[in-house]
XYZ file of C-alpha atoms in Angstrom:
346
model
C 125.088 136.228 62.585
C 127.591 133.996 64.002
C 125.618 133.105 67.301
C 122.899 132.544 64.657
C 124.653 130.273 62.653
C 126.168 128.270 65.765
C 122.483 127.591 67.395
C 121.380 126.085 63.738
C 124.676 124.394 62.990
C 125.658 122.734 66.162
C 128.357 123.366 68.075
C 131.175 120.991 67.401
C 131.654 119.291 70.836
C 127.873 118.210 70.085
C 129.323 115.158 67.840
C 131.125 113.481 70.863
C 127.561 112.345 71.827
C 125.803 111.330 68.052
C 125.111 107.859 67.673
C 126.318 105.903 64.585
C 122.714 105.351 63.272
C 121.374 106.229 59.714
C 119.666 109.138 59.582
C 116.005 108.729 59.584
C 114.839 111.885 58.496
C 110.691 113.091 58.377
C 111.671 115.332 54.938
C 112.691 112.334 52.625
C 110.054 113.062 50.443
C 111.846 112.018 47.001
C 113.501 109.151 49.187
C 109.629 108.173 49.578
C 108.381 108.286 46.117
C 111.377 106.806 44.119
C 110.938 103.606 46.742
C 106.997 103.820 45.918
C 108.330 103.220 42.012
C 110.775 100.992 42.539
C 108.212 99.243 44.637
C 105.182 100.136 41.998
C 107.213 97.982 39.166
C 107.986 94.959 41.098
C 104.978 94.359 42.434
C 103.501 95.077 38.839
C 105.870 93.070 37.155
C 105.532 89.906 39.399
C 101.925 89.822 39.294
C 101.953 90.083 35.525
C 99.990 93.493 35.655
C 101.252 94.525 32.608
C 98.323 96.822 31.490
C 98.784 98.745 35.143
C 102.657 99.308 34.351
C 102.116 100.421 30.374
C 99.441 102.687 31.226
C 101.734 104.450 33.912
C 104.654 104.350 32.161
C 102.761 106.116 28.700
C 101.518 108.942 30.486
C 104.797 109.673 32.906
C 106.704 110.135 29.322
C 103.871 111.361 27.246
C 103.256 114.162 30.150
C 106.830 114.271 31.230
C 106.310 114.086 34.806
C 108.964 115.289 37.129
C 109.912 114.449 40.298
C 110.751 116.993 43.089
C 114.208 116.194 42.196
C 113.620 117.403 38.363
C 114.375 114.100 37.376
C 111.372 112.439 34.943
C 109.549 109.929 36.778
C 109.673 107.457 33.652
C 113.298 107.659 33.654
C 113.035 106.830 37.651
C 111.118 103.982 37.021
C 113.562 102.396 34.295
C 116.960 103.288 36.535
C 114.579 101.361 39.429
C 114.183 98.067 37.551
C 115.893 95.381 39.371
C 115.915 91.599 39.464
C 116.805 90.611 42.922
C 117.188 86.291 43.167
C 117.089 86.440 47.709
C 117.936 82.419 47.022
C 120.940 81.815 49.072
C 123.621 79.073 48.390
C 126.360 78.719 50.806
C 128.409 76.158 48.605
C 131.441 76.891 46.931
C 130.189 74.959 44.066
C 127.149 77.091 43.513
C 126.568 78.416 39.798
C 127.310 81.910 39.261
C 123.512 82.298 38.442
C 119.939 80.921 39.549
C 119.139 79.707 36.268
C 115.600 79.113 37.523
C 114.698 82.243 38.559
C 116.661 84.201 35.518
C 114.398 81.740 33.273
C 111.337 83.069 34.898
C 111.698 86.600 34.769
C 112.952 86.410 30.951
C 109.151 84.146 30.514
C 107.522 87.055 32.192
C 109.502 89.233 30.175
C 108.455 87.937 27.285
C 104.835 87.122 28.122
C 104.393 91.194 28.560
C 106.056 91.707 25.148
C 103.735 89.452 23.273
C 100.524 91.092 25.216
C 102.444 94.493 24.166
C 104.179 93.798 21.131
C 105.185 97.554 21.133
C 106.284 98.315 24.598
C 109.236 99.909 24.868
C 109.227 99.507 28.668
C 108.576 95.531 28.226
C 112.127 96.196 26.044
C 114.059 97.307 28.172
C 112.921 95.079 31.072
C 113.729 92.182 28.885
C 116.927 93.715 28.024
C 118.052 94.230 31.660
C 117.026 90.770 32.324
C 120.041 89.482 29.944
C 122.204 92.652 31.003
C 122.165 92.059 34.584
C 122.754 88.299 34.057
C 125.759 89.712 31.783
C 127.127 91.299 34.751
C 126.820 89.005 37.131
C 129.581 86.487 35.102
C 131.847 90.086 34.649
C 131.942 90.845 38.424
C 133.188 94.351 39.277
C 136.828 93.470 39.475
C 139.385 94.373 36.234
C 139.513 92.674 33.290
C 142.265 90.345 33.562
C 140.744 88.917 36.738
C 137.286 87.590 34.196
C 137.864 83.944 33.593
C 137.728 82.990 29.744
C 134.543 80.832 29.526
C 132.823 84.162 31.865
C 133.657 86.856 29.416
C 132.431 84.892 26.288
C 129.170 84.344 28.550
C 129.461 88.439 29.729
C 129.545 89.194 25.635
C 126.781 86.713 24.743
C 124.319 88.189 26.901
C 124.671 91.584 25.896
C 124.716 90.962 22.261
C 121.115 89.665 23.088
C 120.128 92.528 25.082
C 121.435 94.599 22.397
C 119.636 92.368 20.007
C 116.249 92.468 21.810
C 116.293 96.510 21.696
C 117.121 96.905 18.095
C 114.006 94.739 16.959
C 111.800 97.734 18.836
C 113.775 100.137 17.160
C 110.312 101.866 15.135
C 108.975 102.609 19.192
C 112.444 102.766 20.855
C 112.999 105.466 18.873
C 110.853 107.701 20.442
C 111.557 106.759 23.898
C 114.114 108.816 25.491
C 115.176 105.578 27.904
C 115.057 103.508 24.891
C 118.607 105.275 23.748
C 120.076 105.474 27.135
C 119.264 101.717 27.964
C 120.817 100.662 24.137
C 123.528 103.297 24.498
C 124.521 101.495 28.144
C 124.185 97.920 27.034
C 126.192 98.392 23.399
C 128.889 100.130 25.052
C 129.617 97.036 26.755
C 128.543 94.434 24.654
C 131.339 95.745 22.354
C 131.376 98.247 19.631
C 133.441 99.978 16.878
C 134.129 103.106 18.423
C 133.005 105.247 15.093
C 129.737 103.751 15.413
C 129.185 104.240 18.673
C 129.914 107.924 18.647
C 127.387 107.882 15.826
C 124.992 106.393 18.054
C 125.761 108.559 20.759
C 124.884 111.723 18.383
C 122.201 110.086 16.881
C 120.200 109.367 20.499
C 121.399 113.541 21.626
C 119.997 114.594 18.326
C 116.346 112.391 19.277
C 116.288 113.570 22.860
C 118.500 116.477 23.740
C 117.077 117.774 26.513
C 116.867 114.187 28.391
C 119.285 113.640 31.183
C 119.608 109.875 31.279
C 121.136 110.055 27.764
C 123.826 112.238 28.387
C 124.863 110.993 31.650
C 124.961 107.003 30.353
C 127.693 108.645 27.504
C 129.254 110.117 30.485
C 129.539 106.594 32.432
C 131.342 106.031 29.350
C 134.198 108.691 28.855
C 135.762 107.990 32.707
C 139.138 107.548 32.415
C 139.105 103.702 33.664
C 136.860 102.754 30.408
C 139.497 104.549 27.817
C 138.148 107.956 28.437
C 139.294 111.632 29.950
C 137.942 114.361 32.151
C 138.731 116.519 29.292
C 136.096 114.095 27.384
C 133.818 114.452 30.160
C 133.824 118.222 30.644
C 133.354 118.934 26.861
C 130.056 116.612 27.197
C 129.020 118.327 29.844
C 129.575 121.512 27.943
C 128.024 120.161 25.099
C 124.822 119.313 26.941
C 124.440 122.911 28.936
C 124.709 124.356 25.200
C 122.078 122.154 24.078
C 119.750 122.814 27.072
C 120.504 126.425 28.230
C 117.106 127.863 27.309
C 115.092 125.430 29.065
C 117.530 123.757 31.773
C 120.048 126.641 32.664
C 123.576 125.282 33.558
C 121.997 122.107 35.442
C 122.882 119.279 33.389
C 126.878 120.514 34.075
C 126.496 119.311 37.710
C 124.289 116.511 36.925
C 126.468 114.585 34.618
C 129.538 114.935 37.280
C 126.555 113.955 40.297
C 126.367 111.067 38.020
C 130.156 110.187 38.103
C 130.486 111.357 41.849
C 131.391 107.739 43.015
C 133.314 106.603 40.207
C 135.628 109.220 39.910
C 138.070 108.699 43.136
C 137.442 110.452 46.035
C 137.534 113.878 46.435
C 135.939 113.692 42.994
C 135.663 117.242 42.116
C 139.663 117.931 42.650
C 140.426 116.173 39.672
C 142.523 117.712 37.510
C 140.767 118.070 34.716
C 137.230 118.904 36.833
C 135.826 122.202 37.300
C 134.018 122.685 40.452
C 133.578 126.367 39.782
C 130.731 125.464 37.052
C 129.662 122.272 38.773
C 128.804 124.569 41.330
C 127.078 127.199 39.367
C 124.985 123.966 37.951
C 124.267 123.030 41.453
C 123.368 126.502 41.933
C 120.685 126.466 39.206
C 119.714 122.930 39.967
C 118.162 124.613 43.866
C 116.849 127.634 42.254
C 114.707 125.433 39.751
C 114.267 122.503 42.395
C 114.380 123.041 45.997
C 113.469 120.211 47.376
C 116.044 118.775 49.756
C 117.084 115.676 47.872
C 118.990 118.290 45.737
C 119.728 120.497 48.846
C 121.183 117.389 50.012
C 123.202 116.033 47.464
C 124.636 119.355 46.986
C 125.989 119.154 50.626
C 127.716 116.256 50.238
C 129.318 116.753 47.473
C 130.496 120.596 48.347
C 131.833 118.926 51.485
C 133.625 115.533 50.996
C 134.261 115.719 47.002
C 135.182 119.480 46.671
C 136.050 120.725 49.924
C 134.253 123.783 49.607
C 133.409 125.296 52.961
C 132.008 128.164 52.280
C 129.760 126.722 50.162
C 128.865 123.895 52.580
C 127.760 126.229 55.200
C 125.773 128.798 52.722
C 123.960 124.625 52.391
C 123.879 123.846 55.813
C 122.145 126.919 57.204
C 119.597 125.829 54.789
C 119.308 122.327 55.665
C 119.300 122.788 59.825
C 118.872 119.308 61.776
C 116.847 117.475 59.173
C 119.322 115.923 56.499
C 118.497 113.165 54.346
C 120.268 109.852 55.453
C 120.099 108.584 51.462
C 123.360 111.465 51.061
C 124.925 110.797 54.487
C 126.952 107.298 55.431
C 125.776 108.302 58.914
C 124.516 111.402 61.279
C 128.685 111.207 62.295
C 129.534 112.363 58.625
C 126.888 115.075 58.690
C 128.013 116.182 61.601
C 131.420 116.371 60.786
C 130.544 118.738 57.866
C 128.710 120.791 60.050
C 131.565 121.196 62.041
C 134.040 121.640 59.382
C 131.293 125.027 58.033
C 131.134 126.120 61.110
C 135.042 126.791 61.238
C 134.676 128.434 58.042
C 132.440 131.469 59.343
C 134.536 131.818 63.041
């Protein structure tokens, strides 16, 4: 078993000679198709096909198309929605924000909403238009580092995102990524926090067996927005109980697969974190989907966020030679966790 286990793993003196490279692996099937969507929308959206991305979009929710990941492929295609400005400016004078090119996608925006006055996907494009713009006068650093003039700015912007999904409330309604996008952008637009618990129940109560929902409350409850792990493990508890007949114990580890890089590293040694159950979630997550972004994913996180070695080598046997770069930094870290499995079964 062992001799078995060292011909599939690697021995570890192998890593002396990997190169630093991504990993550029032949399985990265779900890699593949989420770029195709991400890809399928921007084209879409720049050439103004708006009849090509409403048709689409109707029958990935009205079907409830997965992905090999489990994921829904209309809640893929909203988490892909970007607006990227490639316009350089090397000054230090330069604005914060192209206003040019923010001032044509919010036309475009618009231009698809009044060809499809009911499109919740025309929504929440719109609404990440001003959301994203929002951001981009925050920054990522902590609050006391936000000048004045940026955060009045940061709070305008998402008052009119927020604004722009209430008026499709009737068709938002029904839209699973409807609530998760409104839930995301009233969070941090500002809210009392009674009503947004209300909200919170009220978008579980539309769609409790959607993902997106859940884990956009759980982006909420970490403990650097005013939150707790205790808040996010009774969630998580609170969404297996709701799903258990149809989902198993997989939305336990996908809520904290969610938080993975916003937790600290190792993640899942928290205090407060129970890897036992994310485990069994990642557990039922393979036995339901297979495919190796989950196989994957898994890895990683048994490895560098809960140390688990046992459990990284049961993974590894399964996953051989052919990882899938979009989990690794680099074929060195991969490599490393072979390494560190393989001293596990010696």
């Amino acid at each position: 078993m062992i001799s078995r286990l060292r011909k599939i793993l690697g021995l570890a003196a192998k890593i002396l000679v990997i190169s630093f490279s991504l990993i550029n692996s032949t399985y990265a099937n779900e890699a593949i198709d989420r770029e195709k969507i991400r890809s399928f929308f921007a084209e879409n959206f720049e050439n103004g096909d708006f009849s090509t991305l409403e048709k689409w979009y109707i029958q990935a929710l009205r079907e409830k198309t997965r992905m090999e990941s489990g994921n829904f492929q209309a809640s893929i295609l909203v988490r892909s929605i970007q607006f990227k400005n490639n316009k350089k400016c090397d000054s230090p004078e330069c604005p914060k924000i192209d206003e040019k090119f923010w001032l044509t996608q919010e036309k475009k925006a618009k231009e698809w909403l009044a060809q499809y006055p009911k499109s919740t996907l025309a929504t929440i494009a719109l609404a990440r238009i001003y959301g994203t713009q929002a951001w981009i006068y925050r920054g990522t650093g902590y609050a006391n580092t936000v000048a004045k003039e940026d955060w009045k700015i940061f709070h305008d912007l998402m008052h009119r995102a927020v604004e722009v999904l209430n008026e499709q409330q009737v068709e938002g309604r029904k839209d699973p990524n409807w609530w998760a996008i409104l839930l995301d952008q009233k969070f941090y637009g500002s809210v009392d926090p009674a009503s947004y618990q209300q909200l919170t129940q009220n978008a579980i109560n539309a769609f409790p067996e959607n993902p997106d929902i859940y884990i956009v409350i759980a982006s909420t409850l970490r403990p650097q927005w005013g939150g707790s792990h205790s808040a996010i493990a009774t969630l998580a508890s609170e969404a297996v109980e709701r799903t258990k007949a149809s989902e198993g114990e997989t939305f336990y580890a996908r809520i904290y697969w969610s938080l993975v890089d916003s937790l600290g590293h190792p993640a899942f040694l928290k205090p407060g974190v129970d890897w036992s159950r994310i485990r069994t979630g990642f557990d039922d997550i393979l036995q339901r989907y297979p495919g190796d972004w989950n196989l994957n994913a898994y890895a990683r996180m048994a490895c560098l966020e809960a140390k688990d070695k046992k459990t990284t080598a049961k993974l590894m046997l399964r996953i051989g030679e052919n990882p899938l770069g979009t989990f690794w930094k680099d074929r060195i870290t991969f490599k490393r966790c072979q390494q560190w499995a393989l001293e596990e079964i010696q």
